[in-house]
Amino acid sequence: MVENKLDGNAAAGILQEIFPFEMTLAQVTCVGCGTNNMIGATAAYLQAMGTIVRCPRCDTVLIRVAHIRGNYLLDMRGVRVLQIKEG
Amino acid sequence: MERGTLLGRLSWQLGEVAATKPETARTKSITLDLPGWKGHRAGQHVDVRLTAEDGYQAERSYSIASPSEEAPRVTLTVERLDDGEVSPYLTEELRVGDKLELRGPIGGYFVWEAQMGGPLLLVAGGSGIVPLMAMLRHRAVAASTVATRLLYSSRSLEDVIYRDEIEQRMKSSTMLEVVQTLTRAHPPGWTGYSRRIDLQMLREVAWPVEQHPLTFICGPTPFVETAAARLVELGHEPARIRTERFGPTGENHGRK
């Protein structure tokens, strides 16, 4: 299966359906390697089932988000801390 | 909506096609009237959604080509992909007066505004020129004199999007340099590069590392990854290089 790796920008659409903030600038701390990255700088994979955001350093899955039958499903077990700047 | 307040969640809106303009044999610019459009920043994109009669929906992201100063008009430049689900409709079927569903603007990471300064290096592969052109157009409207270099890779002269406009901007702006490379075919007497981007080309075109340039790279994924990796090899700070991959073949990304 060909992996279609995009930049975190590609996850902005679905994240902004959920969070009323500029999410590409939000920072995520990876549970795998501990590094801090802006979501815009992570790797995003858009699949039919949902969007996956991976750490650019160690490839750990940071976020899985899906929108299925009227529900948003958000798995953020790969993120230790999500930091969002207001405004 | 002023900066400093909550963005608000993205919502779909209906725009009306005000104009269409072929750019090359395979690309077309589509200008939409979007009432209520509050503006955007150069580099951002929109999601376009098509709904078939049976309810099937396809979504794709397209970079905004126009500067924010043209709001509530927004222009997208779309490349027709032979096996695309959305691009053939946009480039061949859509007519002035038709409605199009979209949402945006999206993405604050891959953005350049004049106050961010430079020097600026823009590296475009194929249709990756679109968001970078929005940056150049914004730069002109803002009367910015930030030193800017554009390295633009295309297959042939006929595939160069915005060709005349780029030439005209090159002539009328003193702090703007444009370097082109044609990878498949070039005309006799061609003075630009005639190969895919590589370390040597970037060494010759990029700003000196000591000047701490801001770099934006956009195009097909392999192109973007090559350019970014080579620039880092040359000593440029990864944090000052921003990338927007369009996908393995340059297809505008999206999800069904």
Coordinates of C-alpha atoms in Angstrom, one line a residue:
Chain A
M1 CA 0.0 0.0 0.0
V2 CA 1.4 3.3 -1.0
E3 CA 1.8 5.6 2.0
N4 CA 0.6 9.1 1.0
K5 CA 2.5 11.2 3.4
L6 CA 1.5 14.9 3.6
D7 CA 2.3 17.8 5.9
G8 CA 0.4 18.5 9.1
N9 CA -1.4 21.2 7.1
A10 CA -3.4 18.5 5.5
A11 CA -4.9 17.6 8.9
A12 CA -6.0 21.2 9.5
G13 CA -9.3 20.8 7.9
I14 CA -10.7 18.0 10.1
L15 CA -9.0 19.4 13.2
Q16 CA -10.6 22.7 12.7
E17 CA -14.0 21.0 12.5
I18 CA -13.5 20.1 16.1
F19 CA -11.3 22.8 17.6
P20 CA -12.0 26.5 17.1
F21 CA -8.3 27.3 16.9
E22 CA -5.5 27.5 14.3
M23 CA -4.5 23.9 14.8
T24 CA -1.5 23.8 12.5
L25 CA 0.3 26.1 15.0
A26 CA -0.7 23.9 18.0
Q27 CA 2.1 22.1 19.6
V28 CA 2.1 18.4 20.4
T29 CA 4.5 16.6 22.7
C30 CA 5.3 13.1 21.5
V31 CA 5.0 10.2 24.0
G32 CA 7.5 8.3 21.9
C33 CA 10.4 10.6 21.8
G34 CA 9.4 13.6 23.9
T35 CA 9.9 16.2 21.2
N36 CA 7.7 19.1 20.7
N37 CA 6.4 19.9 17.2
M38 CA 3.9 22.2 15.7
I39 CA 1.2 20.1 14.0
G40 CA 2.0 21.9 10.8
A41 CA 5.4 20.3 10.9
T42 CA 4.2 16.7 11.5
A43 CA 3.4 14.1 8.9
A44 CA -0.3 13.6 8.1
Y45 CA -1.8 10.6 6.3
L46 CA -5.3 11.0 4.9
Q47 CA -7.2 7.8 4.5
A48 CA -10.8 6.9 3.9
M49 CA -11.2 5.8 7.5
G50 CA -9.7 9.0 8.9
T51 CA -6.6 11.1 9.4
I52 CA -3.5 10.1 11.1
V53 CA -0.8 12.5 12.4
R54 CA 2.6 11.1 13.1
C55 CA 5.7 12.5 14.9
P56 CA 8.2 13.8 12.3
R57 CA 11.1 12.5 14.5
C58 CA 10.1 9.0 15.6
D59 CA 7.0 8.3 13.5
T60 CA 4.9 7.5 16.6
V61 CA 1.2 8.0 15.9
L62 CA 0.2 11.2 17.7
I63 CA -3.4 11.7 16.7
R64 CA -6.0 9.6 14.9
V65 CA -9.2 11.5 14.0
A66 CA -12.2 10.2 12.2
H67 CA -15.7 11.6 11.4
I68 CA -18.1 8.7 11.2
R69 CA -21.9 8.7 11.2
G70 CA -22.2 12.0 13.0
N71 CA -19.5 11.4 15.6
Y72 CA -16.0 12.7 15.8
L73 CA -13.5 10.1 17.1
L74 CA -10.3 11.5 18.5
D75 CA -7.5 9.2 19.7
M76 CA -4.7 11.3 21.1
R77 CA -2.8 8.7 23.2
G78 CA 0.4 9.6 21.3
V79 CA 0.2 13.1 22.6
R80 CA 1.5 13.8 26.1
V81 CA 0.5 17.5 25.9
L82 CA -1.5 19.5 23.3
Q83 CA -0.7 23.2 23.6
I84 CA -3.0 25.6 21.8
K85 CA -2.4 29.3 21.6
E86 CA -5.6 31.3 22.0
G87 CA -6.4 33.9 19.5
Chain B
M1 CA -13.6 38.6 12.5
E2 CA -10.5 40.2 13.9
R3 CA -7.4 38.4 14.9
G4 CA -7.1 37.6 18.5
T5 CA -10.6 36.1 18.8
L6 CA -11.6 32.4 18.4
L7 CA -11.4 31.2 14.9
G8 CA -14.7 29.5 15.0
R9 CA -15.2 26.0 13.6
L10 CA -14.9 25.6 9.9
S11 CA -18.2 25.6 8.0
W12 CA -19.1 24.9 4.4
Q13 CA -20.1 27.8 2.3
L14 CA -21.4 28.2 -1.3
G15 CA -19.4 30.3 -3.7
E16 CA -20.3 31.4 -7.2
V17 CA -17.9 31.1 -10.1
A18 CA -17.2 34.6 -11.3
A19 CA -14.6 33.8 -13.9
T20 CA -12.4 31.0 -15.3
K21 CA -9.1 31.3 -17.0
P22 CA -7.0 28.6 -18.6
E23 CA -3.4 28.9 -17.5
T24 CA -1.8 26.0 -19.3
A25 CA -3.2 23.0 -21.2
R26 CA -3.9 21.2 -18.0
T27 CA -4.5 24.0 -15.4
K28 CA -7.2 26.5 -15.0
S29 CA -7.8 29.4 -12.6
I30 CA -11.3 29.6 -11.1
T31 CA -12.3 32.9 -9.4
L32 CA -15.2 32.6 -6.9
D33 CA -17.4 35.1 -5.3
L34 CA -17.6 34.2 -1.6
P35 CA -20.0 36.4 0.3
G36 CA -18.9 36.6 3.9
W37 CA -15.3 35.6 3.1
K38 CA -13.3 37.4 5.8
G39 CA -9.9 37.2 4.1
H40 CA -7.0 34.8 4.2
R41 CA -3.3 34.7 4.3
A42 CA -1.0 33.8 1.4
G43 CA -0.3 30.0 1.5
Q44 CA -3.6 28.9 2.9
H45 CA -5.9 26.5 1.2
V46 CA -9.6 25.7 0.9
D47 CA -11.4 22.3 0.9
V48 CA -13.8 21.9 -2.1
R49 CA -16.6 19.4 -1.8
L50 CA -18.5 17.9 -4.7
T51 CA -21.8 16.0 -4.1
A52 CA -23.1 13.7 -6.8
E53 CA -26.8 13.1 -7.4
D54 CA -26.6 9.8 -5.5
G55 CA -25.1 11.6 -2.5
Y56 CA -21.5 10.5 -3.0
Q57 CA -19.2 13.2 -1.9
A58 CA -15.6 13.9 -2.8
E59 CA -13.4 16.5 -1.1
R60 CA -10.1 17.9 -2.2
S61 CA -7.9 20.7 -0.9
Y62 CA -6.8 23.5 -3.2
S63 CA -4.3 26.3 -2.5
I64 CA -5.6 29.8 -2.8
A65 CA -3.8 31.6 -5.6
S66 CA -5.1 35.1 -5.0
P67 CA -3.9 37.6 -2.3
S68 CA -6.3 38.3 0.5
E69 CA -6.7 41.9 -0.7
E70 CA -9.0 40.6 -3.4
A71 CA -11.6 39.3 -0.9
P72 CA -14.5 38.4 -1.2
R73 CA -13.1 37.1 -4.5
V74 CA -10.9 34.0 -4.1
T75 CA -9.0 32.4 -7.0
L76 CA -8.0 28.8 -7.1
T77 CA -5.7 27.3 -9.7
V78 CA -6.5 23.7 -10.4
E79 CA -4.5 21.1 -12.3
R80 CA -6.5 18.5 -14.1
L81 CA -5.4 15.0 -13.1
D82 CA -6.4 12.3 -15.6
D83 CA -7.6 10.0 -12.9
G84 CA -8.8 12.7 -10.6
E85 CA -12.3 12.7 -9.1
V86 CA -12.6 16.4 -8.6
S87 CA -10.1 18.2 -10.8
P88 CA -11.7 17.1 -14.2
Y89 CA -15.0 18.6 -13.1
L90 CA -13.4 21.8 -11.9
T91 CA -11.3 22.3 -15.0
E92 CA -13.7 21.1 -17.7
E93 CA -17.3 21.3 -16.5
L94 CA -17.5 24.2 -14.1
R95 CA -18.9 27.4 -15.7
V96 CA -19.4 31.0 -14.7
G97 CA -22.5 31.2 -12.6
D98 CA -22.1 27.7 -11.2
K99 CA -22.0 27.2 -7.4
L100 CA -19.2 25.4 -5.6
E101 CA -19.2 24.3 -2.0
L102 CA -16.0 25.0 -0.1
R103 CA -14.7 25.9 3.4
G104 CA -11.7 27.8 4.5
P105 CA -9.3 29.4 4.8
I106 CA -7.3 26.5 6.3
G107 CA -3.8 26.3 7.6
G108 CA -1.7 28.9 9.5
Y109 CA 1.6 27.0 9.2
F110 CA 2.4 27.3 5.6
V111 CA 1.8 31.1 5.4
W112 CA 3.9 34.1 4.5
E113 CA 3.0 37.7 5.2
A114 CA 5.2 40.7 4.4
Q115 CA 5.8 41.4 8.1
M116 CA 7.5 38.0 8.5
G117 CA 10.4 39.4 6.5
G118 CA 13.0 37.4 4.7
P119 CA 15.1 36.9 2.7
L120 CA 12.5 34.6 1.2
L121 CA 13.2 31.5 -0.8
L122 CA 10.2 30.0 -2.6
V123 CA 10.7 26.6 -4.2
A124 CA 7.9 25.3 -6.5
G125 CA 7.4 22.0 -8.3
G126 CA 4.7 22.0 -10.9
S127 CA 1.4 23.0 -9.5
G128 CA 3.2 23.7 -6.2
I129 CA 3.6 27.2 -7.6
V130 CA 0.0 28.1 -6.6
P131 CA 0.4 29.0 -2.9
L132 CA 3.8 30.5 -3.6
M133 CA 2.2 32.7 -6.3
A134 CA -0.3 33.9 -3.6
M135 CA 2.7 34.9 -1.6
L136 CA 4.2 36.8 -4.5
R137 CA 0.9 38.5 -5.3
H138 CA 0.5 39.5 -1.6
R139 CA 4.1 40.7 -1.6
A140 CA 3.3 43.0 -4.5
V141 CA 0.0 44.3 -3.1
A142 CA 1.8 45.0 0.2
A143 CA 4.5 46.8 -1.7
S144 CA 7.0 44.7 0.2
T145 CA 10.7 44.9 -0.7
V146 CA 11.6 41.7 1.1
A147 CA 14.4 40.1 -1.0
T148 CA 12.8 37.1 -2.7
R149 CA 14.0 34.3 -4.9
L150 CA 11.7 31.8 -6.6
L151 CA 13.0 28.5 -7.9
Y152 CA 10.3 27.0 -10.1
S153 CA 10.6 23.5 -11.6
S154 CA 8.3 22.6 -14.5
R155 CA 8.3 19.8 -17.1
S156 CA 8.4 22.2 -20.1
L157 CA 7.8 25.8 -21.0
E158 CA 4.2 24.9 -21.9
D159 CA 3.7 23.6 -18.3
V160 CA 4.8 26.8 -16.6
I161 CA 1.8 28.2 -14.8
Y162 CA 1.5 32.0 -14.6
R163 CA 4.3 32.3 -17.1
D164 CA 3.6 35.8 -18.4
E165 CA 2.8 37.1 -14.9
I166 CA 6.0 35.8 -13.5
E167 CA 8.0 37.4 -16.2
Q168 CA 6.3 40.7 -15.7
R169 CA 6.8 40.6 -11.9
M170 CA 10.5 39.8 -12.4
K171 CA 10.9 42.9 -14.6
S172 CA 8.9 45.2 -12.4
S173 CA 10.2 44.2 -8.9
T174 CA 13.8 45.0 -8.1
M175 CA 14.1 42.6 -5.1
L176 CA 12.6 39.6 -6.9
E177 CA 14.7 37.0 -8.7
V178 CA 13.2 34.0 -10.5
V179 CA 15.1 31.0 -11.6
Q180 CA 13.5 28.2 -13.6
T181 CA 14.3 24.7 -14.4
L182 CA 12.6 22.6 -17.1
T183 CA 13.0 18.9 -16.4
R184 CA 11.7 17.2 -19.6
A185 CA 12.0 19.6 -22.5
H186 CA 13.5 23.0 -23.0
P187 CA 13.5 25.4 -26.0
P188 CA 16.7 26.2 -28.0
G189 CA 18.6 29.0 -26.4
W190 CA 17.2 28.2 -22.9
T191 CA 19.3 29.9 -20.3
G192 CA 17.7 28.4 -17.2
Y193 CA 18.4 25.0 -15.7
S194 CA 17.3 21.9 -17.5
R195 CA 17.3 19.2 -14.9
R196 CA 15.5 18.2 -11.6
I197 CA 16.5 20.1 -8.5
D198 CA 19.6 18.8 -6.8
L199 CA 22.2 19.9 -4.3
Q200 CA 24.3 21.9 -6.7
M201 CA 21.3 23.8 -8.1
L202 CA 20.1 24.7 -4.6
R203 CA 23.7 25.7 -3.6
E204 CA 23.7 28.1 -6.5
V205 CA 20.2 29.5 -6.0
A206 CA 19.5 29.5 -2.3
W207 CA 20.4 32.5 0.0
P208 CA 23.5 32.1 2.0
V209 CA 22.9 30.2 5.2
E210 CA 24.1 33.2 7.3
Q211 CA 21.2 35.3 6.1
H212 CA 18.7 33.0 7.8
P213 CA 16.2 32.9 5.0
L214 CA 12.6 31.8 5.3
T215 CA 11.9 29.0 2.9
F216 CA 8.6 27.6 1.5
I217 CA 8.6 24.5 -0.6
C218 CA 5.5 23.2 -2.4
G219 CA 4.9 20.5 -5.0
P220 CA 4.8 16.7 -5.3
T221 CA 6.0 14.9 -2.3
P222 CA 9.3 13.6 -3.8
F223 CA 10.1 17.0 -5.0
V224 CA 9.5 18.6 -1.6
E225 CA 11.4 16.0 0.3
T226 CA 14.4 16.3 -2.1
A227 CA 14.5 20.1 -1.8
A228 CA 14.0 20.2 2.0
A229 CA 16.7 17.5 2.6
R230 CA 19.2 19.2 0.3
L231 CA 18.7 22.6 1.9
V232 CA 19.2 21.1 5.3
E233 CA 22.4 19.5 4.0
L234 CA 23.6 22.9 2.9
G235 CA 23.2 24.1 6.5
H236 CA 19.8 25.8 6.4
E237 CA 17.8 25.6 9.7
P238 CA 15.0 23.1 9.4
A239 CA 12.8 25.3 11.6
R240 CA 12.9 28.0 8.9
I241 CA 11.9 25.6 6.1
R242 CA 8.2 25.1 5.7
T243 CA 6.8 22.4 3.4
E244 CA 3.5 21.6 1.7
R245 CA 3.5 18.2 0.0
F246 CA 0.8 17.7 -2.6
G247 CA 1.0 13.9 -2.5
P248 CA 3.0 11.3 -4.4
T249 CA 2.0 12.4 -7.9
G250 CA 1.1 16.0 -7.1
E251 CA -2.5 15.2 -6.7
N252 CA -4.2 17.7 -4.4
H253 CA -4.8 15.8 -1.2
G254 CA -8.2 15.2 0.1
R255 CA -10.4 12.5 1.6
K256 CA -13.7 11.0 0.4

